[in-house]
N, CA, C and O atoms as a GROMACS GRO file, in nm:
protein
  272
    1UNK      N    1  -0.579  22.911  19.219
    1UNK     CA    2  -0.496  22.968  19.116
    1UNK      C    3  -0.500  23.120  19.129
    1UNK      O    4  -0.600  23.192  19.125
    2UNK      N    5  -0.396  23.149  19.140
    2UNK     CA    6  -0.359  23.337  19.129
    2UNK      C    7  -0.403  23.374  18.995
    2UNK      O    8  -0.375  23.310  18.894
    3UNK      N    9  -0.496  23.516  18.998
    3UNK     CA   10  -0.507  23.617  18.866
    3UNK      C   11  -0.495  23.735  18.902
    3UNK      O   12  -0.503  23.776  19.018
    4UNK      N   13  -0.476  23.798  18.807
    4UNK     CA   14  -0.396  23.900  18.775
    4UNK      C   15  -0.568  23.999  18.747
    4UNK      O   16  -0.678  23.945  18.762
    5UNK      N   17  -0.552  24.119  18.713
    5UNK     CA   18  -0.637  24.186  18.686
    5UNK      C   19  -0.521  24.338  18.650
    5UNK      O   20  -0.408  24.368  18.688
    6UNK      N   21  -0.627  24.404  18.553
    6UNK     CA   22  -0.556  24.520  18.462
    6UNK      C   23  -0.509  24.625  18.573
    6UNK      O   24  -0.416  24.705  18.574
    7UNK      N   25  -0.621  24.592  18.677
    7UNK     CA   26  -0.624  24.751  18.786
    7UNK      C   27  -0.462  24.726  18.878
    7UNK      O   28  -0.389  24.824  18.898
    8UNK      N   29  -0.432  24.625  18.915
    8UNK     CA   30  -0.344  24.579  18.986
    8UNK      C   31  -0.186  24.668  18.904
    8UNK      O   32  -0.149  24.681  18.787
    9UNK      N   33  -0.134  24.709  19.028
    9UNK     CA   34   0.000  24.740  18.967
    9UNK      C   35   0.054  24.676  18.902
    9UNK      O   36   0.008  24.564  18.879
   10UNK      N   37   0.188  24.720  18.838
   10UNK     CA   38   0.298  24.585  18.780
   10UNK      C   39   0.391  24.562  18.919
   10UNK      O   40   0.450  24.454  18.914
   11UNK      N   41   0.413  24.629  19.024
   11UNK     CA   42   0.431  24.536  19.161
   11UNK      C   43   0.375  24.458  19.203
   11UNK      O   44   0.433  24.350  19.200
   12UNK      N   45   0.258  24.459  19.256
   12UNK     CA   46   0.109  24.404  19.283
   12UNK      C   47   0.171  24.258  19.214
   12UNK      O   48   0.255  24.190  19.273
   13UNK      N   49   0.104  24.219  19.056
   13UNK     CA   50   0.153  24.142  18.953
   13UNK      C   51   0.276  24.106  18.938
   13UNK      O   52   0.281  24.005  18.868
   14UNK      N   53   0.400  24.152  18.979
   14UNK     CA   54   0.535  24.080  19.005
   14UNK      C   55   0.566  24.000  19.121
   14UNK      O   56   0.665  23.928  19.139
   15UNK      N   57   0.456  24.025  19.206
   15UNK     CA   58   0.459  24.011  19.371
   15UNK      C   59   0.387  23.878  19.354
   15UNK      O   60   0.437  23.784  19.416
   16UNK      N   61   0.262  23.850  19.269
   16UNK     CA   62   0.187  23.746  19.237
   16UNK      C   63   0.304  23.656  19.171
   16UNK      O   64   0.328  23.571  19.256
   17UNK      N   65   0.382  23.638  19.065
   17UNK     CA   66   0.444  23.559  19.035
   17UNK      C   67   0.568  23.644  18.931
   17UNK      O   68   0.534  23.704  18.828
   18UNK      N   69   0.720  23.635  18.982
   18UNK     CA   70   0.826  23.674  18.951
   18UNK      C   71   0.804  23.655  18.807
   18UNK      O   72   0.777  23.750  18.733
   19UNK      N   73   0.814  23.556  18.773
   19UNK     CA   74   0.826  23.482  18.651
   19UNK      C   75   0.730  23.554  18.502
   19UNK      O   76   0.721  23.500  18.392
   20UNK      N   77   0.660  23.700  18.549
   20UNK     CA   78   0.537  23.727  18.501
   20UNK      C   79   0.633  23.824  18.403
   20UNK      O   80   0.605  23.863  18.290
   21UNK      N   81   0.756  23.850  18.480
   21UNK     CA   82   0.843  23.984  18.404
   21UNK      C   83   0.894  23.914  18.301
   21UNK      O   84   0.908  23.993  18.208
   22UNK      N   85   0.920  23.829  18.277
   22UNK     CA   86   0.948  23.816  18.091
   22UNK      C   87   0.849  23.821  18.010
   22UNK      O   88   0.879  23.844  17.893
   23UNK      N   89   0.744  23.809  18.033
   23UNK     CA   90   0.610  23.801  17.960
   23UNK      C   91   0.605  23.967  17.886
   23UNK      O   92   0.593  23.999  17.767
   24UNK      N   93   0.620  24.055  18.012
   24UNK     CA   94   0.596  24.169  18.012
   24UNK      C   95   0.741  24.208  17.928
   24UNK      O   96   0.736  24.271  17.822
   25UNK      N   97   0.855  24.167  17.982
   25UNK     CA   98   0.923  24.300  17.912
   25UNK      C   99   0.935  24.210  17.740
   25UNK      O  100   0.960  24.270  17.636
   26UNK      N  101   0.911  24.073  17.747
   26UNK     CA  102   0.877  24.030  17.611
   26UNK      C  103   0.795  24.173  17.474
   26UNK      O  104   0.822  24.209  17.359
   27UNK      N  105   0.697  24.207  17.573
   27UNK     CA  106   0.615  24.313  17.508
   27UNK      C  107   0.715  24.449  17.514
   27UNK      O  108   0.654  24.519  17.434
   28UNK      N  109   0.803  24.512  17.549
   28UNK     CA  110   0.818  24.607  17.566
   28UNK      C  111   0.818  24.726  17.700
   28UNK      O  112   0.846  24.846  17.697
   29UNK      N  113   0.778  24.643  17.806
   29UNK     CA  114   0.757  24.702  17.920
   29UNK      C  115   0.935  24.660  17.947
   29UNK      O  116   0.964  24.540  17.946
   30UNK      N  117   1.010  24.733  17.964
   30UNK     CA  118   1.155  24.727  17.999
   30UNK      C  119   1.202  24.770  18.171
   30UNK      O  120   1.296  24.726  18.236
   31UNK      N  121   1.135  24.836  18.196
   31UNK     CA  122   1.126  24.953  18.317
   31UNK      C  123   1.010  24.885  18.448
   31UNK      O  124   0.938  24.944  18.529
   32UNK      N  125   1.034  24.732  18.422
   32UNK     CA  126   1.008  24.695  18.542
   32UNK      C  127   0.997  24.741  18.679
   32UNK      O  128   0.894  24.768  18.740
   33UNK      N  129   1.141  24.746  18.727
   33UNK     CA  130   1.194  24.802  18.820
   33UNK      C  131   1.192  24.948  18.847
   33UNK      O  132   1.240  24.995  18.950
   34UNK      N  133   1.137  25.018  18.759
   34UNK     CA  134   1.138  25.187  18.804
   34UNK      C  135   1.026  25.216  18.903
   34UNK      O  136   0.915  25.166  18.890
   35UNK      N  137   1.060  25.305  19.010
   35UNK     CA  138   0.970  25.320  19.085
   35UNK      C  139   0.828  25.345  19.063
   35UNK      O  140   0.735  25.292  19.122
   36UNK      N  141   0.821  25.464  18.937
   36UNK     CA  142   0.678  25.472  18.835
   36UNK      C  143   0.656  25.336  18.811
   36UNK      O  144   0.574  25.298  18.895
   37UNK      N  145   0.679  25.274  18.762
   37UNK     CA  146   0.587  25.099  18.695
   37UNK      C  147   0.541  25.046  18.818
   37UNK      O  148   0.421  25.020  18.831
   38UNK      N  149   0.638  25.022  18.932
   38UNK     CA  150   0.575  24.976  19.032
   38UNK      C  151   0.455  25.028  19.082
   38UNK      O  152   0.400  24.990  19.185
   39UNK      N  153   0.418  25.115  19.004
   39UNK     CA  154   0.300  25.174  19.139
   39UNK      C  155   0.210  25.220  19.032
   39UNK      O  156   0.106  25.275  19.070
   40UNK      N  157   0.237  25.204  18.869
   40UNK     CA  158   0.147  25.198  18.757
   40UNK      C  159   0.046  25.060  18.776
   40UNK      O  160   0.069  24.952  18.830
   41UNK      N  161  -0.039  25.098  18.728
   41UNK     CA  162  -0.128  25.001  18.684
   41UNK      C  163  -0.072  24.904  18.589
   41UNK      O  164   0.048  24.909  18.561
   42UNK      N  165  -0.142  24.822  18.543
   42UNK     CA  166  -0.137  24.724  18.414
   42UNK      C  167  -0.222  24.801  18.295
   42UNK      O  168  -0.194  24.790  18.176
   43UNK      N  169  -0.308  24.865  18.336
   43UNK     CA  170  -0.398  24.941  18.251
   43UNK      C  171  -0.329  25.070  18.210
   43UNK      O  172  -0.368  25.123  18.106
   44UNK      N  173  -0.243  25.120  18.270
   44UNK     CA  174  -0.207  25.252  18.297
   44UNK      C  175  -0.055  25.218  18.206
   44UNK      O  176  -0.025  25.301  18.120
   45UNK      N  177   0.027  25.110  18.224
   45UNK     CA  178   0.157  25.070  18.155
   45UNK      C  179   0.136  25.012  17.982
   45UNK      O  180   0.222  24.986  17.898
   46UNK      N  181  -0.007  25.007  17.976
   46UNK     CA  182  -0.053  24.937  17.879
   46UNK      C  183  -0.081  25.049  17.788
   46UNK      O  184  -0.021  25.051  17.681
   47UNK      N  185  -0.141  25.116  17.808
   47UNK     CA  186  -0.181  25.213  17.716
   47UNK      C  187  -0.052  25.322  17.715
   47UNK      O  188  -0.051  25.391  17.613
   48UNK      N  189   0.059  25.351  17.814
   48UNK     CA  190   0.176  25.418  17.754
   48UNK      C  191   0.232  25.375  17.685
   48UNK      O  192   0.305  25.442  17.612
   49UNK      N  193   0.221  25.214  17.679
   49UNK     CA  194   0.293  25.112  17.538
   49UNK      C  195   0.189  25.114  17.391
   49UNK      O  196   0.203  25.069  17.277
   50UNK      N  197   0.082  25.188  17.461
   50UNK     CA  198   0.004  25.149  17.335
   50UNK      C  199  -0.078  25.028  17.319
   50UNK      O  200  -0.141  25.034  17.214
   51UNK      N  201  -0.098  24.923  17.383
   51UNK     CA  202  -0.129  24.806  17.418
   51UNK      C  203  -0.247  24.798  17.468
   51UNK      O  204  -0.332  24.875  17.512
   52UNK      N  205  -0.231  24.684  17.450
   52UNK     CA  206  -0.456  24.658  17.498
   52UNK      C  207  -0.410  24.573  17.593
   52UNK      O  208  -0.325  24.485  17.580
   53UNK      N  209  -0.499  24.619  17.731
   53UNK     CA  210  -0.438  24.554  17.830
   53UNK      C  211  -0.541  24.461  17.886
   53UNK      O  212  -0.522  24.422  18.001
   54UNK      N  213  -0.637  24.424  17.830
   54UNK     CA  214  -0.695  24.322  17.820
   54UNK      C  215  -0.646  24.197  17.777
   54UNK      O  216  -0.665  24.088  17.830
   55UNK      N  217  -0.567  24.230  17.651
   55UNK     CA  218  -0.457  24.067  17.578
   55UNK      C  219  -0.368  24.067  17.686
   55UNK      O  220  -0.339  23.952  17.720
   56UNK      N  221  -0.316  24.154  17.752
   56UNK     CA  222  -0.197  24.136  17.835
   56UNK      C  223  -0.209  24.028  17.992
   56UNK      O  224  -0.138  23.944  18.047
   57UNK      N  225  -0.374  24.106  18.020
   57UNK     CA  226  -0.437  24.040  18.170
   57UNK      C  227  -0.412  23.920  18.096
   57UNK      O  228  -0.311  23.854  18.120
   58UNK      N  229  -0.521  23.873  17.983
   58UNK     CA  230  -0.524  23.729  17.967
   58UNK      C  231  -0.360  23.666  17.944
   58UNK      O  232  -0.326  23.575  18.019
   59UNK      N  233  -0.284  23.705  17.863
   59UNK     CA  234  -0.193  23.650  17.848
   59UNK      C  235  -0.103  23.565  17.979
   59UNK      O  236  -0.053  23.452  17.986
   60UNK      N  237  -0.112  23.687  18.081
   60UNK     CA  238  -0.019  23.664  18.204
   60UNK      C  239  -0.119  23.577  18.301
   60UNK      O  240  -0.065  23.515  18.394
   61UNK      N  241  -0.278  23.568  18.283
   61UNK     CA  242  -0.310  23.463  18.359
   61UNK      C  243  -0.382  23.347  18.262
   61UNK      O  244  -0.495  23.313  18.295
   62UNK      N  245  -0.334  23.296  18.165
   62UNK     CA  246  -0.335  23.210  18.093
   62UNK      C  247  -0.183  23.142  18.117
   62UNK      O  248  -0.190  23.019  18.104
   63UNK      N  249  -0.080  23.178  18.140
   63UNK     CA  250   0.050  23.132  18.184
   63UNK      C  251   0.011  23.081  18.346
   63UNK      O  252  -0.002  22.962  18.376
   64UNK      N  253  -0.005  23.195  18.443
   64UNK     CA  254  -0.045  23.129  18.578
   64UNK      C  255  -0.138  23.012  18.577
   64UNK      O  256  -0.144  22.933  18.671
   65UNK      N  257  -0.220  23.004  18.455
   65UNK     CA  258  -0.313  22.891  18.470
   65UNK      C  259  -0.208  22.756  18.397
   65UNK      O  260  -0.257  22.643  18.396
   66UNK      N  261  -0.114  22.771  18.357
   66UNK     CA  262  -0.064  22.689  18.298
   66UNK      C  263  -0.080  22.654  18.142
   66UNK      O  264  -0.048  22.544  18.098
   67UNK      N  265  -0.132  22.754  18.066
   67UNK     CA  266  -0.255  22.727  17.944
   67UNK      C  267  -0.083  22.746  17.858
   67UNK      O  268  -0.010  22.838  17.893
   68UNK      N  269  -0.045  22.659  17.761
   68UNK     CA  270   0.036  22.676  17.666
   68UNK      C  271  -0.068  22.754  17.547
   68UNK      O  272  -0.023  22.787  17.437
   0.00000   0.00000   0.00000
């Protein structure tokens, strides 16, 4: 099973599983695709949202794990 971790870009983490970007722009991350996000962290996109990017890791590999 693929996980995700905070340090990992949001490329890195889109590259792991497409399907991860609704999760994310669900929250407010809109700017997927901008060259900055790609090469941001999860930790680093998290805290410009304001966000604890700890709920976020788990969230997106609680989905890869299949966890409803």
């Amino acid at each position: 099973m693929a996980q995700v971790t905070k340090n990992m870009t949001i490329g890195q983490i889109l590259a792991v599983d497409p399907n991860i970007a609704p999760i994310l722009m669900g929250m407010g991350m809109h700017c997927l695709g901008c060259p900055s996000a790609q090469g941001e962290s999860l930790a680093e996109a998290a805290m410009v949202h304001g966000m604890d990017a700890d709920v976020i890791e788990k969230q997106i590999n609680d989905f890869l794990a299949g966890v409803q």
